[in-house]
């Protein structure tokens, strides 16, 4: 069994920053997985935010490029999402994702609210 547990969400003012963390545990060789962050706003479909491969190649949605940074610490089985210059439209539930071929795992999500 594999578990992904997100943390770090919360309420922040526009222009502020948050860092999300996702810790993996269980039967997973974390270092070989592509890890990612997705988000889902009310009434909208879940969308890709950022991914990082086992080789540390990264990919970002256009809407977050230059503001968000994804990183991973394989020694801690953890992936991070540093979010800067947050906007109200970044408000969503953020989900951690791990993929290796047909194996796909999701976390339970953490709420990020950007509001004054």
mmCIF file of C-alpha atoms in Angstrom:
data_model
loop_
_atom_site.group_PDB
_atom_site.id
_atom_site.type_symbol
_atom_site.label_atom_id
_atom_site.label_comp_id
_atom_site.label_asym_id
_atom_site.label_seq_id
_atom_site.Cartn_x
_atom_site.Cartn_y
_atom_site.Cartn_z
ATOM 1 C CA UNK A 1 0.000 0.000 0.000
ATOM 2 C CA UNK A 2 1.222 3.491 -0.849
ATOM 3 C CA UNK A 3 0.205 6.681 0.895
ATOM 4 C CA UNK A 4 0.766 10.255 -0.215
ATOM 5 C CA UNK A 5 0.092 12.852 2.468
ATOM 6 C CA UNK A 6 0.009 16.548 1.627
ATOM 7 C CA UNK A 7 0.572 19.390 4.053
ATOM 8 C CA UNK A 8 1.216 23.118 4.008
ATOM 9 C CA UNK A 9 -2.025 24.466 2.628
ATOM 10 C CA UNK A 10 -3.886 27.365 4.156
ATOM 11 C CA UNK A 11 -5.135 30.906 3.732
ATOM 12 C CA UNK A 12 -2.763 33.483 2.275
ATOM 13 C CA UNK A 13 -3.133 37.018 0.964
ATOM 14 C CA UNK A 14 -2.597 37.821 -2.713
ATOM 15 C CA UNK A 15 1.106 38.172 -3.406
ATOM 16 C CA UNK A 16 1.999 35.838 -0.573
ATOM 17 C CA UNK A 17 3.778 32.503 -0.547
ATOM 18 C CA UNK A 18 3.139 28.948 0.605
ATOM 19 C CA UNK A 19 5.133 25.743 0.422
ATOM 20 C CA UNK A 20 3.276 22.483 0.014
ATOM 21 C CA UNK A 21 4.827 19.169 0.977
ATOM 22 C CA UNK A 22 3.852 15.630 0.030
ATOM 23 C CA UNK A 23 5.348 12.730 1.927
ATOM 24 C CA UNK A 24 5.201 9.249 0.438
ATOM 25 C CA UNK A 25 5.182 6.075 2.491
ATOM 26 C CA UNK A 26 4.547 2.392 2.014
ATOM 27 C CA UNK A 27 5.614 0.091 -0.816
ATOM 28 C CA UNK A 28 7.087 2.738 -3.102
ATOM 29 C CA UNK A 29 10.567 3.317 -4.486
ATOM 30 C CA UNK A 30 10.033 7.045 -4.421
ATOM 31 C CA UNK A 31 13.108 8.005 -6.396
ATOM 32 C CA UNK A 32 11.952 6.333 -9.618
ATOM 33 C CA UNK A 33 8.481 7.863 -9.654
ATOM 34 C CA UNK A 34 7.429 10.959 -11.544
ATOM 35 C CA UNK A 35 5.830 13.162 -8.917
ATOM 36 C CA UNK A 36 3.412 15.955 -9.546
ATOM 37 C CA UNK A 37 1.006 18.494 -8.183
ATOM 38 C CA UNK A 38 -2.493 18.981 -9.546
ATOM 39 C CA UNK A 39 -5.261 21.302 -8.421
ATOM 40 C CA UNK A 40 -9.017 21.486 -8.616
ATOM 41 C CA UNK A 41 -10.985 24.670 -8.111
ATOM 42 C CA UNK A 42 -14.727 24.603 -7.334
ATOM 43 C CA UNK A 43 -16.730 23.778 -10.444
ATOM 44 C CA UNK A 44 -13.621 23.084 -12.507
ATOM 45 C CA UNK A 45 -11.756 19.995 -13.653
ATOM 46 C CA UNK A 46 -8.555 18.881 -11.973
ATOM 47 C CA UNK A 47 -5.569 20.360 -13.792
ATOM 48 C CA UNK A 48 -1.843 19.807 -13.882
ATOM 49 C CA UNK A 49 0.248 22.315 -11.940
ATOM 50 C CA UNK A 50 3.760 20.851 -12.122
ATOM 51 C CA UNK A 51 5.632 17.580 -12.450
ATOM 52 C CA UNK A 52 9.160 16.405 -11.706
ATOM 53 C CA UNK A 53 10.649 13.221 -13.111
ATOM 54 C CA UNK A 54 13.085 10.822 -11.507
ATOM 55 C CA UNK A 55 15.804 12.674 -13.404
ATOM 56 C CA UNK A 56 14.520 15.965 -11.956
ATOM 57 C CA UNK A 57 13.180 17.316 -15.241
ATOM 58 C CA UNK A 58 10.320 19.675 -14.500
ATOM 59 C CA UNK A 59 7.192 20.772 -16.305
ATOM 60 C CA UNK A 60 4.795 23.568 -15.356
ATOM 61 C CA UNK A 61 1.393 24.801 -16.368
ATOM 62 C CA UNK A 62 1.664 28.127 -18.183
ATOM 63 C CA UNK A 63 -0.411 29.782 -15.476
ATOM 64 C CA UNK A 64 2.211 29.099 -12.778
ATOM 65 C CA UNK A 65 5.481 29.387 -14.687
ATOM 66 C CA UNK A 66 7.872 31.758 -12.983
ATOM 67 C CA UNK A 67 5.852 31.704 -9.746
ATOM 68 C CA UNK A 68 5.833 28.046 -8.637
ATOM 69 C CA UNK A 69 8.770 25.671 -8.198
ATOM 70 C CA UNK A 70 8.530 21.915 -7.788
ATOM 71 C CA UNK A 71 11.348 19.993 -6.134
ATOM 72 C CA UNK A 72 11.960 16.622 -4.526
ATOM 73 C CA UNK A 73 14.041 15.147 -1.716
ATOM 74 C CA UNK A 74 14.406 11.443 -2.401
ATOM 75 C CA UNK A 75 16.084 10.849 0.962
ATOM 76 C CA UNK A 76 12.873 12.049 2.636
ATOM 77 C CA UNK A 77 10.443 10.570 0.091
ATOM 78 C CA UNK A 78 8.994 14.051 -0.230
ATOM 79 C CA UNK A 79 8.026 16.368 -3.063
ATOM 80 C CA UNK A 80 7.519 20.091 -2.566
ATOM 81 C CA UNK A 81 5.708 22.903 -4.319
ATOM 82 C CA UNK A 82 6.956 26.385 -3.546
ATOM 83 C CA UNK A 83 4.264 28.877 -4.520
ATOM 84 C CA UNK A 84 5.134 32.560 -4.730
ATOM 85 C CA UNK A 85 3.216 35.621 -5.915
ATOM 86 C CA UNK A 86 -0.046 33.814 -5.245
ATOM 87 C CA UNK A 87 -3.197 35.039 -6.954
ATOM 88 C CA UNK A 88 -6.872 34.536 -6.062
ATOM 89 C CA UNK A 89 -7.175 32.272 -9.110
ATOM 90 C CA UNK A 90 -4.681 29.886 -7.497
ATOM 91 C CA UNK A 91 -7.352 29.018 -4.934
ATOM 92 C CA UNK A 92 -8.014 25.283 -5.168
ATOM 93 C CA UNK A 93 -7.510 21.933 -3.530
ATOM 94 C CA UNK A 94 -3.978 20.820 -4.382
ATOM 95 C CA UNK A 95 -3.317 17.122 -4.885
ATOM 96 C CA UNK A 96 -0.045 15.245 -4.866
ATOM 97 C CA UNK A 97 0.399 12.582 -7.541
ATOM 98 C CA UNK A 98 2.913 9.800 -8.080
ATOM 99 C CA UNK A 99 3.203 7.887 -11.364
ATOM 100 C CA UNK A 100 5.284 4.964 -12.594
ATOM 101 C CA UNK A 101 3.935 3.424 -15.763
ATOM 102 C CA UNK A 102 0.402 2.237 -15.011
ATOM 103 C CA UNK A 103 0.841 2.804 -11.275
ATOM 104 C CA UNK A 104 -0.805 6.046 -10.185
ATOM 105 C CA UNK A 105 -1.257 7.275 -6.636
ATOM 106 C CA UNK A 106 -3.036 10.354 -5.279
ATOM 107 C CA UNK A 107 -2.987 12.167 -1.994
ATOM 108 C CA UNK A 108 -6.106 13.355 -0.222
ATOM 109 C CA UNK A 109 -5.545 17.006 -1.110
ATOM 110 C CA UNK A 110 -4.820 20.201 0.776
ATOM 111 C CA UNK A 111 -6.797 23.424 0.481
ATOM 112 C CA UNK A 112 -5.068 26.605 -0.672
ATOM 113 C CA UNK A 113 -7.091 29.795 -0.430
ATOM 114 C CA UNK A 114 -5.736 33.113 -1.721
ATOM 115 C CA UNK A 115 -7.833 35.977 -0.467
ATOM 116 C CA UNK A 116 -7.548 39.333 1.209
#
